[in-house]
Amino acid sequence: MPSRTQHQILIAYKKSTDMLRKRGFTPKLQRLDNECSQLLKDYMDTQEVNYQLTPAGLHRRNNAERAIQTFKNHFIAGLCSTPPNFPLNLWDKLIPQALLTLNILRPSRLNPRLSAYAHVHGAFDYRKTPLAPPGCPCHAHILPSLRPSWNPHSKDGF
């Protein structure tokens, strides 16, 4: 989300629920913190999604708060494992891998024998998408049409 405005939150909610619906999951109950906008509540009413608001200051009852804490810990651990010369302005490029690895490690709530990733997307193919530590140094190939003839064929990357 580019910002935390009620319109951006609604757009993000629509995208995530649309993705889940395409994979056969229909939301029935949404637990929200007490900062939920009326715009989001109205949208959930039109989609026939029940919602519950968590009392203010009672984070133990809100599973989303625990999930956020788990993600932050996982992301910070991955960020700390990057090489010393990793440019910190690229931190946002590590988010997709952090989400992927966290969901591969986390069991599904509906079927604990599957990972959360496998339950929604199917089995992860490590041969198709090999995983390396976040921020791992590599060389990126430069196409011949984009480089002079005697220049190196790659450049440093992460």
XYZ file of C-alpha atoms in Angstrom, residues 26-143:
118
model
C -14.164 -17.159 0.522
C -13.844 -14.905 3.563
C -16.666 -15.335 6.043
C -15.376 -13.569 9.156
C -12.829 -10.772 9.319
C -11.312 -9.724 12.628
C -10.171 -6.110 12.558
C -8.635 -3.669 14.950
C -10.738 -0.785 16.156
C -9.251 1.628 13.557
C -11.268 0.155 10.678
C -12.797 2.737 8.331
C -16.488 2.902 7.555
C -15.625 2.507 3.852
C -14.096 -0.935 4.515
C -17.014 -1.951 6.752
C -19.499 -0.970 4.037
C -17.574 -2.978 1.433
C -17.550 -6.040 3.697
C -21.308 -5.678 4.175
C -21.831 -5.692 0.393
C -19.642 -8.823 0.119
C -21.497 -10.512 3.028
C -18.355 -10.783 5.139
C -18.974 -10.589 8.881
C -16.443 -8.624 10.889
C -15.484 -8.241 14.522
C -13.613 -5.306 15.998
C -10.937 -5.913 18.606
C -11.194 -3.744 21.718
C -8.679 -0.879 21.839
C -5.354 -1.751 23.490
C -6.079 -5.487 23.668
C -3.593 -6.847 21.131
C -3.738 -10.419 22.446
C -7.193 -10.904 20.948
C -6.163 -9.685 17.516
C -4.394 -12.412 15.517
C -3.265 -9.821 12.987
C -1.120 -8.109 15.627
C 0.679 -11.378 16.340
C 1.118 -12.010 12.594
C 2.601 -8.536 12.147
C 5.047 -9.136 14.994
C 6.075 -12.492 13.487
C 6.604 -10.918 10.052
C 8.640 -8.044 11.493
C 10.900 -10.473 13.371
C 11.343 -12.636 10.244
C 12.050 -9.608 8.038
C 14.538 -8.061 10.467
C 16.366 -11.388 10.753
C 16.615 -11.561 6.958
C 17.768 -7.946 6.753
C 20.467 -8.622 9.364
C 21.756 -11.550 7.291
C 22.480 -9.357 4.252
C 26.127 -8.642 3.369
C 27.649 -5.480 4.879
C 27.737 -3.755 1.478
C 24.029 -4.352 0.766
C 22.427 -0.945 0.064
C 19.750 -0.435 2.714
C 17.662 1.683 0.350
C 16.746 -1.625 -1.366
C 15.085 -3.064 1.770
C 11.645 -3.067 0.117
C 12.925 -5.450 -2.586
C 13.334 -8.123 0.126
C 9.633 -8.119 1.121
C 8.390 -10.658 -1.496
C 11.019 -13.204 -0.445
C 10.271 -12.616 3.234
C 6.566 -13.265 2.621
C 7.344 -16.366 0.582
C 9.757 -17.913 3.082
C 7.541 -17.087 6.055
C 4.505 -18.727 4.422
C 6.561 -21.769 3.440
C 7.647 -22.158 7.072
C 4.234 -21.479 8.624
C 1.662 -24.290 8.765
C -1.798 -23.738 7.314
C -4.545 -23.215 9.889
C -7.002 -25.324 7.908
C -4.625 -28.202 7.160
C -1.554 -28.251 9.452
C 0.122 -30.883 7.246
C 0.564 -28.227 4.546
C 2.431 -24.962 4.657
C 0.359 -21.799 4.386
C 1.931 -21.230 0.954
C 1.101 -24.738 -0.297
C -2.473 -24.485 0.922
C -3.136 -21.333 -1.122
C -0.757 -21.616 -4.101
C 0.129 -25.318 -4.311
C 3.493 -26.956 -3.723
C 6.504 -24.673 -4.040
C 8.907 -25.789 -6.790
C 12.440 -25.171 -5.514
C 13.897 -26.163 -8.911
C 11.876 -23.482 -10.684
C 12.559 -20.762 -8.091
C 15.703 -21.464 -6.070
C 15.948 -19.473 -2.856
C 19.128 -17.783 -1.686
C 19.726 -15.791 1.480
C 18.191 -12.308 1.217
C 20.474 -9.710 -0.311
C 22.925 -12.334 -1.558
C 25.490 -10.798 -3.956
C 25.211 -11.925 -7.578
C 26.072 -10.871 -11.117
C 23.309 -9.653 -13.420
C 23.768 -10.302 -17.136
C 23.796 -7.275 -19.436
C 22.281 -7.921 -22.868
